[in-house]
Each structure stands twice: as C-alpha cells, then as structure tokens.
mmCIF file of C-alpha atoms and ligand atoms in Angstrom:
data_model
loop_
_atom_site.group_PDB
_atom_site.id
_atom_site.type_symbol
_atom_site.label_atom_id
_atom_site.label_comp_id
_atom_site.label_asym_id
_atom_site.label_seq_id
_atom_site.Cartn_x
_atom_site.Cartn_y
_atom_site.Cartn_z
ATOM 1 C CA MET S 21 0.000 0.000 0.000
ATOM 2 C CA ALA S 22 1.205 3.527 -0.713
ATOM 3 C CA SER S 23 2.361 5.303 2.403
ATOM 4 C CA THR S 24 4.276 8.298 3.611
ATOM 5 C CA SER S 25 7.365 7.645 5.668
ATOM 6 C CA SER S 26 6.915 7.951 9.394
ATOM 7 C CA THR S 27 9.101 7.617 12.412
ATOM 8 C CA ALA S 28 9.453 3.928 11.642
ATOM 9 C CA VAL S 29 12.789 2.543 10.495
ATOM 10 C CA PRO S 30 12.879 1.171 6.954
ATOM 11 C CA ARG S 31 11.979 -2.507 6.936
ATOM 12 C CA HIS S 32 14.634 -3.364 4.339
ATOM 13 C CA VAL S 33 17.902 -1.452 3.857
ATOM 14 C CA ALA S 34 20.155 -2.262 0.882
ATOM 15 C CA ILE S 35 23.709 -0.918 0.571
ATOM 16 C CA VAL S 36 26.277 -0.618 -2.233
ATOM 17 C CA MET S 37 29.399 -0.715 -0.074
ATOM 18 C CA ASP S 38 31.685 1.345 -2.282
ATOM 19 C CA GLY S 39 34.971 3.136 -1.558
ATOM 20 C CA ASN S 40 37.195 0.496 0.051
ATOM 21 C CA GLY S 41 39.939 0.911 -2.542
ATOM 22 C CA ARG S 42 40.038 4.707 -2.214
ATOM 23 C CA TRP S 43 40.080 4.420 1.582
ATOM 24 C CA ALA S 44 43.223 2.267 1.338
ATOM 25 C CA THR S 45 44.923 4.296 -1.404
ATOM 26 C CA LYS S 46 44.520 7.508 0.626
ATOM 27 C CA ARG S 47 46.511 5.785 3.384
ATOM 28 C CA PHE S 48 49.174 4.380 1.007
ATOM 29 C CA LEU S 49 47.896 0.865 1.765
ATOM 30 C CA PRO S 50 47.150 -1.953 -0.691
ATOM 31 C CA ARG S 51 43.516 -2.052 -1.848
ATOM 32 C CA ILE S 52 42.905 -5.316 -0.008
ATOM 33 C CA ALA S 53 43.554 -3.477 3.286
ATOM 34 C CA GLY S 54 40.537 -1.340 2.394
ATOM 35 C CA HIS S 55 38.429 -4.431 1.796
ATOM 36 C CA LYS S 56 39.482 -5.812 5.197
ATOM 37 C CA GLN S 57 38.466 -2.547 6.836
ATOM 38 C CA GLY S 58 35.229 -2.817 4.859
ATOM 39 C CA VAL S 59 34.441 -6.121 6.566
ATOM 40 C CA ASP S 60 34.821 -4.431 9.975
ATOM 41 C CA SER S 61 32.534 -1.640 8.826
ATOM 42 C CA LEU S 62 29.994 -4.256 7.725
ATOM 43 C CA SER S 63 30.062 -5.982 11.142
ATOM 44 C CA ARG S 64 29.391 -2.611 12.758
ATOM 45 C CA CYS S 65 26.557 -1.962 10.315
ATOM 46 C CA VAL S 66 24.934 -5.339 11.072
ATOM 47 C CA ARG S 67 25.058 -4.542 14.806
ATOM 48 C CA ALA S 68 23.549 -1.115 14.158
ATOM 49 C CA CYS S 69 20.713 -2.643 12.096
ATOM 50 C CA LEU S 70 19.982 -5.115 14.911
ATOM 51 C CA GLU S 71 19.901 -2.299 17.461
ATOM 52 C CA ARG S 72 17.536 -0.240 15.300
ATOM 53 C CA GLY S 73 15.098 -3.069 14.602
ATOM 54 C CA ILE S 74 15.702 -3.159 10.843
ATOM 55 C CA GLY S 75 14.333 -6.475 9.542
ATOM 56 C CA VAL S 76 16.388 -6.996 6.374
ATOM 57 C CA LEU S 77 19.871 -5.830 5.385
ATOM 58 C CA THR S 78 21.166 -6.522 1.872
ATOM 59 C CA VAL S 79 24.717 -5.604 0.881
ATOM 60 C CA PHE S 80 26.572 -5.635 -2.436
ATOM 61 C CA ALA S 81 29.899 -7.343 -1.736
ATOM 62 C CA PHE S 82 31.089 -8.479 -5.197
ATOM 63 C CA SER S 83 29.470 -7.703 -8.526
ATOM 64 C CA SER S 84 29.351 -9.785 -11.701
ATOM 65 C CA GLU S 85 31.666 -7.123 -13.173
ATOM 66 C CA ASN S 86 34.205 -7.200 -10.320
ATOM 67 C CA TRP S 87 35.837 -10.254 -11.970
ATOM 68 C CA ASN S 88 37.370 -7.689 -14.334
ATOM 69 C CA ARG S 89 39.650 -6.383 -11.554
ATOM 70 C CA PRO S 90 43.319 -7.411 -11.297
ATOM 71 C CA SER S 91 43.548 -11.100 -10.430
ATOM 72 C CA ASP S 92 45.322 -10.512 -7.095
ATOM 73 C CA GLU S 93 42.470 -8.278 -5.921
ATOM 74 C CA VAL S 94 39.878 -10.863 -7.024
ATOM 75 C CA SER S 95 41.683 -13.706 -5.258
ATOM 76 C CA GLY S 96 42.156 -11.489 -2.188
ATOM 77 C CA LEU S 97 38.398 -10.838 -2.095
ATOM 78 C CA MET S 98 37.619 -14.584 -2.388
ATOM 79 C CA GLU S 99 40.008 -15.302 0.474
ATOM 80 C CA LEU S 100 38.497 -12.512 2.551
ATOM 81 C CA LEU S 101 35.015 -13.940 2.012
ATOM 82 C CA ALA S 102 36.133 -17.342 3.345
ATOM 83 C CA LEU S 103 37.991 -15.800 6.308
ATOM 84 C CA SER S 104 35.123 -13.463 7.179
ATOM 85 C CA LEU S 105 32.656 -16.342 7.209
ATOM 86 C CA ALA S 106 34.782 -18.271 9.668
ATOM 87 C CA LYS S 107 35.250 -15.197 11.837
ATOM 88 C CA GLU S 108 31.765 -13.669 11.771
ATOM 89 C CA VAL S 109 29.242 -16.520 11.543
ATOM 90 C CA PRO S 110 29.354 -17.524 15.244
ATOM 91 C CA SER S 111 28.496 -14.001 16.417
ATOM 92 C CA LEU S 112 25.886 -13.546 13.669
ATOM 93 C CA ASN S 113 24.301 -16.742 14.935
ATOM 94 C CA GLU S 114 24.348 -15.568 18.549
ATOM 95 C CA ASN S 115 22.621 -12.366 17.478
ATOM 96 C CA GLY S 116 19.772 -14.060 15.616
ATOM 97 C CA VAL S 117 20.967 -13.184 12.102
ATOM 98 C CA GLN S 118 19.777 -15.329 9.190
ATOM 99 C CA LEU S 119 22.398 -15.270 6.457
ATOM 100 C CA HIS S 120 21.739 -15.620 2.716
ATOM 101 C CA PHE S 121 24.183 -15.426 -0.162
ATOM 102 C CA VAL S 122 22.581 -14.020 -3.269
ATOM 103 C CA GLY S 123 24.275 -14.419 -6.638
ATOM 104 C CA ASP S 124 25.679 -16.900 -9.115
ATOM 105 C CA ARG S 125 27.692 -19.422 -7.111
ATOM 106 C CA GLN S 126 28.801 -21.548 -10.049
ATOM 107 C CA ARG S 127 31.964 -19.573 -10.646
ATOM 108 C CA LEU S 128 33.046 -19.781 -6.995
ATOM 109 C CA SER S 129 35.393 -22.538 -5.850
ATOM 110 C CA ASP S 130 33.890 -25.726 -4.368
ATOM 111 C CA LYS S 131 35.374 -24.806 -1.013
ATOM 112 C CA VAL S 132 33.815 -21.334 -0.989
ATOM 113 C CA GLN S 133 30.468 -22.744 -2.176
ATOM 114 C CA ALA S 134 30.504 -25.296 0.645
ATOM 115 C CA GLY S 135 31.317 -22.539 3.167
ATOM 116 C CA LEU S 136 28.403 -20.400 1.966
ATOM 117 C CA ALA S 137 25.971 -23.321 2.122
ATOM 118 C CA LYS S 138 27.115 -24.228 5.643
ATOM 119 C CA ALA S 139 26.790 -20.646 6.912
ATOM 120 C CA GLU S 140 23.261 -20.476 5.495
ATOM 121 C CA ARG S 141 22.318 -23.801 7.062
ATOM 122 C CA ASP S 142 23.789 -22.878 10.437
ATOM 123 C CA THR S 143 21.838 -19.599 10.626
ATOM 124 C CA SER S 144 18.588 -20.682 8.937
ATOM 125 C CA ALA S 145 16.536 -20.870 12.149
ATOM 126 C CA ASN S 146 17.313 -17.242 13.096
ATOM 127 C CA SER S 147 14.761 -14.510 12.514
ATOM 128 C CA ARG S 148 15.874 -11.224 14.118
ATOM 129 C CA LEU S 149 17.606 -9.910 10.998
ATOM 130 C CA VAL S 150 17.692 -11.356 7.486
ATOM 131 C CA PHE S 151 21.131 -10.518 6.111
ATOM 132 C CA ASN S 152 21.638 -10.927 2.357
ATOM 133 C CA VAL S 153 25.188 -10.784 1.039
ATOM 134 C CA CYS S 154 25.155 -10.255 -2.733
ATOM 135 C CA PHE S 155 28.266 -11.968 -4.035
ATOM 136 C CA ASN S 156 28.932 -12.543 -7.720
ATOM 137 C CA TYR S 157 25.612 -10.799 -8.100
ATOM 138 C CA GLY S 158 24.269 -8.650 -10.888
ATOM 139 C CA GLY S 159 20.753 -7.312 -11.356
ATOM 140 C CA ARG S 160 20.795 -8.428 -14.989
ATOM 141 C CA TRP S 161 21.915 -11.920 -13.992
ATOM 142 C CA ASP S 162 19.034 -12.087 -11.511
ATOM 143 C CA ILE S 163 16.404 -11.044 -14.071
ATOM 144 C CA ALA S 164 17.813 -13.470 -16.648
ATOM 145 C CA GLN S 165 18.003 -16.411 -14.235
ATOM 146 C CA ALA S 166 14.421 -15.775 -13.081
ATOM 147 C CA ALA S 167 13.171 -15.718 -16.693
ATOM 148 C CA GLN S 168 15.143 -18.880 -17.496
ATOM 149 C CA LYS S 169 13.675 -20.640 -14.466
ATOM 150 C CA LEU S 170 10.128 -19.781 -15.517
ATOM 151 C CA ALA S 171 10.778 -20.748 -19.148
ATOM 152 C CA SER S 172 12.213 -24.131 -18.155
ATOM 153 C CA ARG S 173 9.080 -24.828 -16.095
ATOM 154 C CA GLY S 174 6.818 -23.628 -18.901
ATOM 155 C CA GLU S 175 5.378 -20.918 -16.642
ATOM 156 C CA ALA S 176 4.016 -17.619 -17.931
ATOM 157 C CA ILE S 177 6.238 -14.591 -17.384
ATOM 158 C CA THR S 178 4.313 -12.071 -15.293
ATOM 159 C CA GLU S 179 5.477 -9.519 -12.721
ATOM 160 C CA LEU S 180 4.315 -11.823 -9.942
ATOM 161 C CA SER S 181 5.904 -14.991 -11.315
ATOM 162 C CA MET S 182 9.145 -13.062 -11.932
ATOM 163 C CA ASP S 183 9.052 -11.703 -8.383
ATOM 164 C CA ARG S 184 8.796 -15.242 -7.074
ATOM 165 C CA ALA S 185 11.624 -16.534 -9.265
ATOM 166 C CA MET S 186 14.087 -13.777 -8.356
ATOM 167 C CA ALA S 187 17.042 -14.510 -6.082
ATOM 168 C CA MET S 188 15.604 -12.145 -3.432
ATOM 169 C CA ALA S 189 12.120 -13.677 -3.353
ATOM 170 C CA HIS S 190 12.470 -14.384 0.366
ATOM 171 C CA VAL S 191 12.358 -10.681 1.324
ATOM 172 C CA PRO S 192 10.249 -7.606 0.481
ATOM 173 C CA ASP S 193 11.774 -5.018 -1.871
ATOM 174 C CA PRO S 194 14.240 -2.589 -0.277
ATOM 175 C CA ASP S 195 12.704 0.566 1.192
ATOM 176 C CA LEU S 196 16.012 2.413 1.370
ATOM 177 C CA LEU S 197 18.987 1.921 -0.960
ATOM 178 C CA ILE S 198 22.227 3.533 0.182
ATOM 179 C CA ARG S 199 25.398 3.898 -1.879
ATOM 180 C CA THR S 200 28.567 5.028 -0.171
ATOM 181 C CA GLY S 201 31.689 6.344 -1.887
ATOM 182 C CA GLY S 202 30.109 9.290 -3.676
ATOM 183 C CA GLU S 203 29.242 7.700 -7.041
ATOM 184 C CA LEU S 204 25.709 8.344 -8.278
ATOM 185 C CA ARG S 205 24.941 5.047 -9.989
ATOM 186 C CA ILE S 206 23.368 1.629 -9.415
ATOM 187 C CA SER S 207 26.233 -0.464 -10.939
ATOM 188 C CA ASN S 208 23.933 -3.422 -11.710
ATOM 189 C CA PHE S 209 22.660 -3.794 -8.130
ATOM 190 C CA LEU S 210 18.992 -4.638 -7.450
ATOM 191 C CA LEU S 211 17.620 -3.556 -10.849
ATOM 192 C CA TRP S 212 14.255 -5.283 -10.430
ATOM 193 C CA GLN S 213 13.768 -4.855 -6.690
ATOM 194 C CA ALA S 214 14.787 -1.183 -6.410
ATOM 195 C CA ALA S 215 11.893 0.020 -8.601
ATOM 196 C CA TYR S 216 10.460 2.038 -5.688
ATOM 197 C CA SER S 217 13.336 2.170 -3.222
ATOM 198 C CA GLU S 218 14.277 5.550 -1.819
ATOM 199 C CA LEU S 219 17.868 6.321 -2.879
ATOM 200 C CA HIS S 220 20.488 7.854 -0.608
ATOM 201 C CA PHE S 221 24.030 8.643 -1.714
ATOM 202 C CA SER S 222 26.725 9.199 0.897
ATOM 203 C CA ASP S 223 30.141 10.699 0.200
ATOM 204 C CA LYS S 224 31.624 8.648 3.008
ATOM 205 C CA LEU S 225 33.853 5.782 1.869
ATOM 206 C CA TRP S 226 32.458 2.425 3.034
ATOM 207 C CA PRO S 227 35.072 1.816 5.790
ATOM 208 C CA GLU S 228 34.065 5.187 7.282
ATOM 209 C CA PHE S 229 30.310 4.555 7.146
ATOM 210 C CA ASP S 230 29.384 4.459 10.837
ATOM 211 C CA GLU S 231 26.227 4.469 12.988
ATOM 212 C CA ALA S 232 25.831 8.234 12.628
ATOM 213 C CA ALA S 233 25.951 7.943 8.832
ATOM 214 C CA LEU S 234 23.324 5.182 8.937
ATOM 215 C CA ASP S 235 21.132 7.284 11.211
ATOM 216 C CA GLU S 236 21.463 10.204 8.811
ATOM 217 C CA ALA S 237 20.330 7.993 5.916
ATOM 218 C CA ILE S 238 17.353 6.797 7.972
ATOM 219 C CA ALA S 239 16.476 10.365 8.964
ATOM 220 C CA VAL S 240 16.506 11.451 5.300
ATOM 221 C CA PHE S 241 14.391 8.400 4.405
ATOM 222 C CA ARG S 242 11.794 9.505 6.952
ATOM 223 C CA THR S 243 11.375 12.853 5.214
ATOM 224 C CA ARG S 244 10.538 11.208 1.877
ATOM 225 C CA GLU S 245 6.966 10.871 0.701
ATOM 226 C CA ARG S 246 6.563 7.481 -0.979
ATOM 227 C CA ARG S 247 3.837 7.945 -3.551
ATOM 228 C CA PHE S 248 4.057 4.761 -5.654
ATOM 229 C CA GLY S 249 2.560 6.609 -8.611
ATOM 230 C CA GLN S 250 -0.217 8.345 -6.702
ATOM 231 C CA THR S 251 -0.578 12.058 -6.022
ATOM 232 C CA SER S 252 0.545 13.651 -2.812
ATOM 233 C CA ALA S 253 -3.082 14.410 -1.876
ATOM 234 C CA GLN S 254 -4.022 10.760 -2.274
ATOM 235 C CA VAL S 255 -1.104 9.567 -0.194
ATOM 236 C CA SER S 256 -1.921 11.970 2.624
ATOM 237 C CA GLY S 257 -5.572 10.860 2.575
ATOM 238 C CA GLN S 258 -7.016 14.245 1.471
ATOM 239 C CA VAL S 259 -8.836 12.701 -1.494
ATOM 240 C CA ASN S 260 -10.300 9.248 -1.852
ATOM 241 C CA ASN S 261 -8.377 6.464 -3.464
ATOM 242 C CA ASP S 262 -11.163 4.840 -5.488
ATOM 243 C CA ASN S 263 -8.979 4.158 -8.490
ATOM 244 C CA ALA S 264 -5.863 3.302 -6.548
ATOM 245 C CA LYS S 265 -4.387 -0.050 -7.429
ATOM 246 C CA ALA S 266 -3.132 -1.777 -4.297
ATOM 247 C CA ALA S 267 0.672 -1.672 -4.428
HETATM 248 C C1 IPE O 24 33.782 -1.650 -3.053
HETATM 249 O O1 IPE O 24 34.908 -0.857 -2.942
HETATM 250 C C2 IPE O 24 34.073 -3.111 -2.823
HETATM 251 C C3 IPE O 24 34.036 -3.932 -4.046
HETATM 252 C C4 IPE O 24 33.638 -3.539 -5.214
HETATM 253 C C5 IPE O 24 34.493 -5.298 -3.915
HETATM 254 P P1 IPE O 24 35.842 -0.583 -4.196
HETATM 255 O O2 IPE O 24 36.907 -1.617 -4.209
HETATM 256 O O3 IPE O 24 35.066 -0.463 -5.440
HETATM 257 O O4 IPE O 24 36.462 0.806 -3.793
HETATM 258 P P2 IPE O 24 36.808 2.014 -4.761
HETATM 259 O O5 IPE O 24 35.533 2.395 -5.470
HETATM 260 O O6 IPE O 24 37.864 1.545 -5.712
HETATM 261 O O7 IPE O 24 37.284 3.090 -3.836
HETATM 262 C C1 IPE O 25 29.783 -1.724 -6.987
HETATM 263 O O1 IPE O 25 30.970 -1.029 -6.831
HETATM 264 C C2 IPE O 25 29.947 -3.146 -6.551
HETATM 265 C C3 IPE O 25 30.154 -3.368 -5.130
HETATM 266 C C4 IPE O 25 30.130 -2.468 -4.188
HETATM 267 C C5 IPE O 25 30.354 -4.737 -4.752
HETATM 268 P P1 IPE O 25 32.012 -0.865 -8.039
HETATM 269 O O2 IPE O 25 33.150 -0.114 -7.483
HETATM 270 O O3 IPE O 25 32.316 -2.176 -8.653
HETATM 271 O O4 IPE O 25 31.175 0.016 -9.072
HETATM 272 P P2 IPE O 25 31.667 0.883 -10.315
HETATM 273 O O5 IPE O 25 32.591 0.011 -11.112
HETATM 274 O O6 IPE O 25 32.380 2.070 -9.778
HETATM 275 O O7 IPE O 25 30.408 1.258 -11.018
HETATM 276 MG MG1 MG O 26 34.203 1.125 -6.383
#
C-alpha cells in the first residue's frame, strides 16, 4: 500500500558498499587493506541494524563485473570472504541473524560454495535480521536467471511470477537503498527490486560509514513521501483512493 514515511525505520535497507579501494589508497595501503576494513565496517553496520530493529539488510559485496579487476584483488576478495565467514558466523548466529548469499555461485570454488551453504544452514533458524550478502551478483543476472527458471518450467512470465523466481524472493523489496563512496549510480545492483526504493548517496567511503551515517540515511528516508505513482493528496488521505491499485 502507498504510504508516507513515518518515524518507523525502513523494513529493508540495501547498501552498495563502495569506496574500500580509495580508503586504502589515501593511506598508502594496498587495496585489499581497504576491503578488510570494509568487513569491519559491515560488522558494525549489522550490529547497528539489529539495534535499530531493521528487519532486512542486503549488501553488495562483489558484482558480476568485479571479476574484471586485477587477479590478485579478485583472489584477495575470495580469500576474505572465506575468512570473514569463519570469523563472523558464530556471532551472527548468537545475534539471531539469518544469512543468505545471493548471486551466481557456479563460478566460486567448491570450497567457498561449501562454506556459503554451511553458513546459510547454520543460521537458517534465526529470525531477528535477514542478512543478504550479494556476491557474484548482478541485477541483470538475476532477471535473466528468473526468466530462465520460468521458461524451463513452462510458466508464464508475469510480474508476480518473476518476483517469485528472483534470487531475493524471500524478502520484500528494499525501502532504502544507500550507496557510499560518492558515485551516483546503481552499478547493476537490485535492478528489479529497487523500482520504488528511496535512494540515498553518501560521500563517506564504506570503511568510514558508521552508525551516525546510517542514522542520517534513515532520517533522510523519513522525510521522503513514498507515492508509488499516486498524487501527494491521495497519499496523505485528502482525497479518496477509489482508483488506486493496491501496491
Ligand atoms: C567496493 O569498494 C568493494 C568492491 C567492489 C568489492 P571498491 O573496491 O570499489 O572501492 P573504490 O571504489 O575503488 O574506492
Ligand atoms: C559496486 O561497486 C559493486 C560493489 C560495491 C560490490 P564498483 O566499485 O564495482 O562500481 P563501479 O565500477 O564504480 O560502477
Ligand atoms: Mg568502487
């Protein structure tokens, strides 16, 4: 249903965690040091989401296009994923976080794939926060794989059937989409699901994105009027909504 934002926190926050490389370069460190710092920033962000009662957090950790980076950075990121899982999953579990990896796993090593599956299994009974890590993910991949799935089952392609076949079918669409690092683009993130997300761009580099920056994004979100195609008068209840299609 169409609604104006209130004092409530967004139900689903999605983040393009950008700026790790620049954070490291500014400090004359190798780029991978920025990615390591990015993992710490992500742990802090998960804690902050738990404290604020946000139900779903989705982060972009590695895009379909990030394979085009130098091979040492790509292998460093794969290694960091495996190490971070080992380090973070026990505390995620203790805090009631249900972990999902969203993306094409086929190109990942057997060992990494097994680690992802185990982390998902180990946290599947949790329900305080659904935490989606988009890894080897691309919005175009997601749309294509959903269409392929429906075609192989002989199902009609409709908005609803597509919704159900998408890799993020287990959560509602993001209410708030944040991108750190100052770039004003989507970079193939949630192309289907972000149709009506409120966008917030922060100049902070991801390793510097702290609780105050998250609170600022939430505060800005609360000032937005979400109209979902309706007029402002309709949304605020000043005129009747006879023709309004339930969103
Ligand atoms: C985002 O930070 C993390 C990944 C894409 C893996 P970047 O590595 O893109 O950082 P910048 O944009 O080069 O600063
Ligand atoms: C987007 O950041 C992908 C992730 C944060 C994982 P990029 O740094 O890859 O985006 P572009 O290349 O600047 O668009
Ligand atoms: Mg970048």
